[in-house]
Coordinates of C-alpha atoms in Angstrom, one line a residue:
M1396 CA 119.0 113.8 82.2
M1397 CA 115.9 113.8 80.1
C1398 CA 113.7 112.5 83.0
S1399 CA 115.1 115.3 85.2
R1400 CA 113.9 118.0 82.8
I1401 CA 110.5 116.3 82.4
N1402 CA 110.2 116.0 86.2
F1403 CA 111.1 119.7 86.6
V1404 CA 108.5 120.9 84.1
L1405 CA 105.7 118.6 85.3
K1406 CA 106.4 119.3 89.0
H1407 CA 105.9 123.0 88.5
F1408 CA 102.9 122.5 86.3
Y1409 CA 101.2 120.4 88.9
K1410 CA 102.5 122.3 91.9
R1411 CA 99.4 122.6 94.1
P1412 CA 98.1 120.9 97.2
T1413 CA 96.5 117.5 96.7
W1414 CA 93.5 118.3 98.8
N1415 CA 92.4 121.0 96.4
C1416 CA 92.2 118.6 93.5
R1417 CA 89.1 116.8 94.7
L1418 CA 85.8 118.4 93.9
C1419 CA 83.6 116.4 96.2
S1420 CA 83.7 114.3 99.4
T1421 CA 83.3 110.9 97.6
I1422 CA 86.2 109.0 96.2
P1423 CA 86.3 109.3 92.4
Q1424 CA 87.0 106.4 90.1
T1425 CA 90.8 105.7 89.8
N1426 CA 90.8 106.1 86.0
E1427 CA 89.1 109.6 86.3
R1428 CA 91.6 111.1 88.7
D1429 CA 94.9 112.7 87.8
P1430 CA 97.7 111.0 89.7
A1431 CA 100.3 113.9 89.0
P1432 CA 99.3 116.2 91.9
F1433 CA 99.5 113.3 94.3
F1434 CA 102.8 111.9 92.9
F1435 CA 104.6 115.3 93.1
D1436 CA 103.4 116.0 96.6
R1437 CA 106.5 116.3 98.9
H1438 CA 105.2 113.9 101.5
V1439 CA 104.4 111.3 98.9
Q1440 CA 107.9 111.6 97.4
E1441 CA 109.4 111.0 100.8
L1442 CA 107.3 107.9 101.4
L1443 CA 108.3 106.5 97.9
T1444 CA 112.0 107.2 98.6
T1445 CA 111.7 105.3 101.9
L1446 CA 110.0 102.4 100.2
T1447 CA 112.7 102.3 97.4
R1448 CA 115.2 101.3 100.1
V1449 CA 118.4 102.8 98.6
N1450 CA 121.2 100.2 98.3
Y1451 CA 124.5 101.9 97.1
E1452 CA 125.8 98.6 95.7
K1453 CA 122.9 98.2 93.5
V1454 CA 122.5 101.9 92.6
F1455 CA 126.2 102.1 91.5
A1456 CA 126.4 98.6 90.0
I1457 CA 128.1 98.3 86.6
R1458 CA 125.5 98.7 83.8
R1459 CA 125.8 97.2 80.3
D1460 CA 124.8 100.4 78.5
G1461 CA 128.1 101.1 76.7
T1462 CA 129.3 103.6 79.3
P1463 CA 133.1 103.4 79.7
L1464 CA 134.2 102.1 83.1
E1465 CA 136.1 104.5 85.4
V1466 CA 139.3 103.5 87.1
P1467 CA 138.7 103.4 90.9
Q1468 CA 140.6 105.8 93.0
Y1469 CA 141.8 105.2 96.5
S1470 CA 142.8 108.0 98.9
F1471 CA 143.3 108.6 102.6
M1472 CA 140.8 110.9 104.2
T1473 CA 140.2 112.7 107.5
D1474 CA 136.8 112.1 109.3
E1475 CA 135.6 115.4 107.9
E1476 CA 136.6 114.6 104.4
L1477 CA 135.0 111.1 104.7
Q1478 CA 131.7 112.7 105.8
K1479 CA 131.8 115.1 102.9
A1480 CA 132.5 112.2 100.5
R1481 CA 129.6 110.2 101.9
A1482 CA 127.3 113.2 101.5
Q1483 CA 128.4 113.6 97.8
I1484 CA 127.7 109.9 97.2
G1485 CA 124.3 110.2 98.8
A1486 CA 123.4 113.1 96.5
K1487 CA 124.6 111.2 93.5
A1488 CA 122.6 108.1 94.5
K1489 CA 119.5 110.3 94.9
R1490 CA 119.9 111.6 91.4
R1491 CA 120.3 108.1 90.0
I1492 CA 117.1 106.9 91.6
Q1493 CA 115.1 109.9 90.5
M1494 CA 111.7 108.5 89.7
P1495 CA 110.0 108.9 86.3
P1496 CA 106.9 111.0 86.7
V1497 CA 103.4 109.4 87.0
V1498 CA 100.8 111.5 85.1
K1499 CA 97.5 110.9 83.5
I1500 CA 97.3 109.5 80.0
K1501 CA 97.0 112.3 77.4
S1502 CA 93.8 112.4 75.6
D1503 CA 94.1 111.6 71.9
E1504 CA 91.0 113.5 70.9
V1505 CA 91.6 115.2 67.5
E1506 CA 90.6 118.8 67.2
V1507 CA 89.2 119.6 63.8
L1508 CA 90.1 123.2 62.8
V1509 CA 88.1 123.5 59.6
K1510 CA 86.4 121.4 57.0
E1511 CA 86.9 122.5 53.4
P1512 CA 85.3 120.0 51.0
E1513 CA 86.2 122.2 48.0
L1514 CA 89.8 121.0 48.5
Q1515 CA 88.8 117.3 48.3
G1516 CA 90.8 115.4 45.7
C1517 CA 93.7 117.9 45.4
E1518 CA 96.0 115.5 47.2
Q1519 CA 96.0 111.7 47.7
H1520 CA 97.9 111.8 51.0
N1521 CA 97.9 113.7 54.2
L1522 CA 100.0 116.9 54.3
V1523 CA 101.7 117.7 57.5
F1524 CA 102.6 121.3 58.6
T1525 CA 105.0 121.6 61.5
D1526 CA 106.1 124.8 63.2
I1527 CA 109.9 124.4 63.6
S1528 CA 110.5 127.9 65.0
F1529 CA 113.3 128.1 67.5
G1530 CA 112.3 128.0 71.2
K1531 CA 109.0 126.1 70.7
N1532 CA 108.2 123.3 73.2
N1533 CA 107.7 119.9 71.6
R1534 CA 104.5 119.4 73.6
S1535 CA 102.9 122.6 72.5
R1536 CA 104.4 122.9 69.0
L1537 CA 101.9 123.6 66.3
I1538 CA 101.5 120.5 64.1
V1539 CA 98.4 120.3 61.8
I1540 CA 97.3 117.8 59.2
R1541 CA 95.5 118.5 55.9
E1542 CA 93.6 115.3 54.9
P1543 CA 92.7 114.4 51.3
N1544 CA 89.0 115.2 52.0
G1545 CA 89.9 118.8 52.9
T1546 CA 89.7 118.6 56.7
L1547 CA 92.4 120.5 58.6
R1548 CA 93.0 119.1 62.1
Q1549 CA 95.5 119.0 64.9
A1550 CA 98.0 116.1 64.8
T1551 CA 97.3 113.0 66.9
C1552 CA 99.8 111.9 69.6
N1553 CA 101.5 109.4 67.3
E1554 CA 101.8 112.0 64.5
R1555 CA 103.2 114.6 66.9
H1556 CA 105.7 112.1 68.2
R1557 CA 107.0 111.2 64.7
M1558 CA 107.2 114.9 63.6
N1559 CA 109.1 116.0 66.7
Q1560 CA 111.5 113.1 66.3
I1561 CA 112.1 113.9 62.7
Y1562 CA 112.9 117.6 63.2
F1563 CA 114.2 117.5 66.8
P1564 CA 115.5 114.0 67.4
I1565 CA 116.1 112.7 70.9
N1566 CA 119.1 110.4 71.4
G1567 CA 117.9 106.8 71.8
R1568 CA 114.3 107.5 70.7
E1569 CA 113.0 106.0 67.5
I1570 CA 110.4 107.3 65.1
H1571 CA 108.4 104.1 65.2
T1572 CA 107.7 102.1 68.4
P1573 CA 110.4 99.4 68.7
Q1574 CA 109.1 95.8 68.4
M1575 CA 110.6 95.0 71.9
F1576 CA 107.5 96.7 73.3
F1577 CA 105.1 94.2 71.7
H1578 CA 104.6 90.5 72.1
P1579 CA 106.2 88.0 71.7
Y1580 CA 109.4 90.1 72.2
L1581 CA 108.1 91.8 75.3
S1582 CA 107.1 88.4 76.9
D1583 CA 110.6 87.1 76.2
L1584 CA 112.2 90.1 77.9
L1585 CA 109.9 89.7 80.9
D1586 CA 110.6 86.0 81.2
R1587 CA 114.3 86.8 81.2
G1588 CA 113.9 89.3 84.0
E1589 CA 114.9 92.3 82.0
F1590 CA 112.5 94.6 83.9
E1591 CA 114.8 97.5 84.5
F1592 CA 116.0 97.5 80.9
I1593 CA 112.4 97.5 79.6
L1594 CA 111.4 100.4 81.8
D1595 CA 114.6 102.4 81.1
R1596 CA 114.0 102.0 77.4
A1597 CA 110.3 103.0 77.8
C1598 CA 111.4 106.2 79.5
V1599 CA 113.5 107.1 76.5
Q1600 CA 111.0 106.1 73.8
F1601 CA 107.8 107.5 75.2
E1602 CA 106.6 110.6 77.0
P1603 CA 105.2 110.0 80.5
D1604 CA 101.6 110.7 79.4
D1605 CA 101.8 108.5 76.3
P1606 CA 99.3 105.6 76.2
E1607 CA 102.0 103.2 75.1
Y1608 CA 104.2 104.2 78.1
H1609 CA 101.3 103.4 80.4
R1610 CA 100.6 100.1 78.7
V1611 CA 104.2 98.9 78.9
T1612 CA 104.9 100.1 82.4
K1613 CA 101.7 98.6 83.8
E1614 CA 102.4 95.3 82.1
V1615 CA 105.9 95.2 83.6
Y1616 CA 104.6 96.2 87.1
S1617 CA 101.9 93.5 86.9
Y1618 CA 104.3 90.8 85.9
V1619 CA 106.8 91.8 88.7
Y1620 CA 104.1 91.9 91.3
K1621 CA 102.3 88.7 90.3
L1622 CA 105.5 86.7 90.4
N1623 CA 106.9 88.5 93.5
K1624 CA 110.0 89.8 91.7
L1625 CA 110.0 93.0 93.7
D1626 CA 113.7 92.8 94.6
A1627 CA 114.6 93.1 90.9
L1628 CA 113.3 96.7 90.9
R1629 CA 114.0 97.7 94.5
S1630 CA 116.7 100.3 94.8
T1631 CA 116.0 101.5 91.3
R1632 CA 114.2 104.6 90.0
H1633 CA 111.3 102.4 89.0
F1634 CA 110.3 101.0 92.3
G1635 CA 108.7 104.2 93.5
P1636 CA 106.3 104.4 90.5
L1637 CA 105.5 100.7 90.9
V1638 CA 104.5 101.1 94.5
F1639 CA 102.6 104.3 93.6
Q1640 CA 100.7 102.3 91.0
L1641 CA 99.8 99.6 93.5
A1642 CA 98.6 102.1 96.1
W1643 CA 96.7 104.0 93.4
E1644 CA 94.8 100.8 92.5
N1645 CA 94.2 99.6 96.1
N1646 CA 96.5 96.7 95.7
I1647 CA 99.1 97.0 98.4
D1648 CA 98.4 93.9 100.6
K1649 CA 100.8 91.5 98.9
L1650 CA 103.6 94.1 99.3
L1651 CA 102.6 94.8 102.8
L1652 CA 102.8 91.2 103.8
E1653 CA 106.3 90.9 102.2
L1654 CA 107.5 93.9 104.2
I1655 CA 106.1 92.5 107.5
D1656 CA 107.6 89.1 106.9
T1657 CA 111.0 90.6 106.1
E1658 CA 110.8 92.8 109.3
N1659 CA 110.8 96.1 107.4
I1660 CA 108.1 97.6 109.6
E1661 CA 109.1 101.2 108.9
E1662 CA 108.6 100.6 105.2
A1663 CA 105.3 98.8 105.9
G1664 CA 104.1 101.9 107.8
A1665 CA 105.2 104.1 104.9
L1666 CA 103.2 102.0 102.5
V1667 CA 100.0 102.4 104.6
R1668 CA 100.7 106.2 104.9
L1669 CA 101.1 106.3 101.1
Y1670 CA 97.8 104.5 100.7
H1671 CA 96.1 107.0 103.0
A1672 CA 97.6 110.0 101.1
L1673 CA 96.1 108.7 97.8
H1674 CA 92.8 107.6 99.4
P1675 CA 92.1 110.1 102.2
D1676 CA 88.5 109.0 102.7
V1677 CA 89.2 105.3 103.6
K1678 CA 88.2 104.4 107.2
S1679 CA 91.8 103.8 108.5
A1680 CA 92.9 107.2 107.2
Q1681 CA 90.6 108.9 109.7
E1682 CA 92.6 107.7 112.7
T1683 CA 95.6 109.7 113.9
I1684 CA 98.3 107.1 114.5
H1685 CA 102.1 107.7 114.6
E1686 CA 103.3 104.2 115.6
D1687 CA 104.0 102.0 112.5
M1688 CA 102.7 98.7 113.8
E1689 CA 99.5 100.2 115.3
L1690 CA 98.9 101.9 111.9
I1691 CA 99.2 98.6 110.1
K1692 CA 96.8 96.9 112.5
V1693 CA 94.2 99.6 112.0
Y1694 CA 94.5 99.4 108.2
A1695 CA 94.2 95.6 108.3
E1696 CA 91.1 95.8 110.5
L1697 CA 89.3 98.5 108.7
D1698 CA 90.3 98.5 105.0
S1699 CA 92.3 95.4 104.0
P1700 CA 90.8 92.6 102.0
E1701 CA 93.6 90.4 103.4
R1702 CA 92.8 91.2 107.1
Y1703 CA 93.5 87.7 108.5
A1704 CA 96.7 87.2 106.5
I1705 CA 98.1 90.5 107.7
S1706 CA 97.1 89.8 111.3
N1707 CA 98.9 86.4 111.1
A1708 CA 102.0 88.1 109.7
I1709 CA 101.9 90.6 112.6
Q1710 CA 101.7 87.8 115.1
R1711 CA 104.6 86.0 113.5
Y1712 CA 106.6 89.2 113.6
N1713 CA 105.9 89.8 117.3
K1714 CA 106.8 86.2 118.1
M1715 CA 110.1 86.5 116.2
Q1716 CA 110.9 89.7 118.1
K1717 CA 110.3 88.1 121.5
E1718 CA 112.5 85.1 120.5
K1719 CA 115.3 87.5 119.4
K1720 CA 115.1 89.4 122.7
K1721 CA 115.2 86.2 124.6
M1722 CA 118.2 85.0 122.6
E1723 CA 120.0 88.3 123.1
K1724 CA 119.5 88.1 126.9
G1725 CA 120.8 84.5 126.8
I1726 CA 124.0 85.6 125.0
M1727 CA 124.5 88.5 127.4
K1728 CA 124.0 86.1 130.4
A1729 CA 126.5 83.6 128.9
H1730 CA 129.1 86.4 128.7
G1731 CA 128.3 87.5 132.3
L1732 CA 127.0 90.9 131.2
I1733 CA 123.7 90.5 133.1
D1734 CA 122.5 88.6 136.1
D1735 CA 119.9 85.8 136.3
E1736 CA 117.5 88.3 137.8
D1737 CA 117.6 90.4 134.6
V1738 CA 116.8 87.5 132.2

């Protein structure tokens, strides 16, 4: 529910075409660009949803989060009622896999309001002043710090987080960062494969632009990708941001090979299109290609550092498709469905 509200606010804040966000024709450095306008683009969202590969059994699997289990209900339905029920389940699944937003890390530069050395020594500790007026937004709420040396400044990200949590607590969020997000506890959770648990917990504890949120999520994504544990996050709300991060960092080849080897060519094509959407100046993005396999070939030839590995994967895929067609014709012939001339 909290991620839904955050998505709504950020989506409208960054609601502008992605092609207006670039100020020159050259590709800027990845860490200088803001990913939010790209992430909230409708076409990019569609591609990420395709790559998530929604599996209802996994989306609606029982979770150990303390939520009481509901007693299953069985009923007879007409075809029309069945179609309506399926549409409702589809909408519910879509809400469950709603992706956490990917935005730029918030700058922690402290704005000094005034320096008053005549107040130095009046207090031994920082004094925190927080505007707790009704209707204020936690992100823009006025929070200032008076230091012992007389300096009056805006609060840092960490100070703002703690003050907001004290006055306006969010259920499940702690004032101080839990130890589970630091090593060796984080390493233990990763080794146990608790990827979704870590990411879900990070969404509750941190804001999407918090440096700690970026640190934790990137470490999980890196671990999952390095050990090829992608299926652990596939069909969850975190797979889209993972793929977005890979494409943002020009690191899609390993995932592309996996999609080709598992014969998910539509998803492989969606991955290349996502890469083109985030990096519109690459060579393969200049070609207008609609067929998935041809798009993958052009990407491999012009932009991929794993050109030969992808070409070999495509050859294996084509060979497998030919063998499948040959087998299907053999089965049909054995059942007398086709003549020898058609084989």
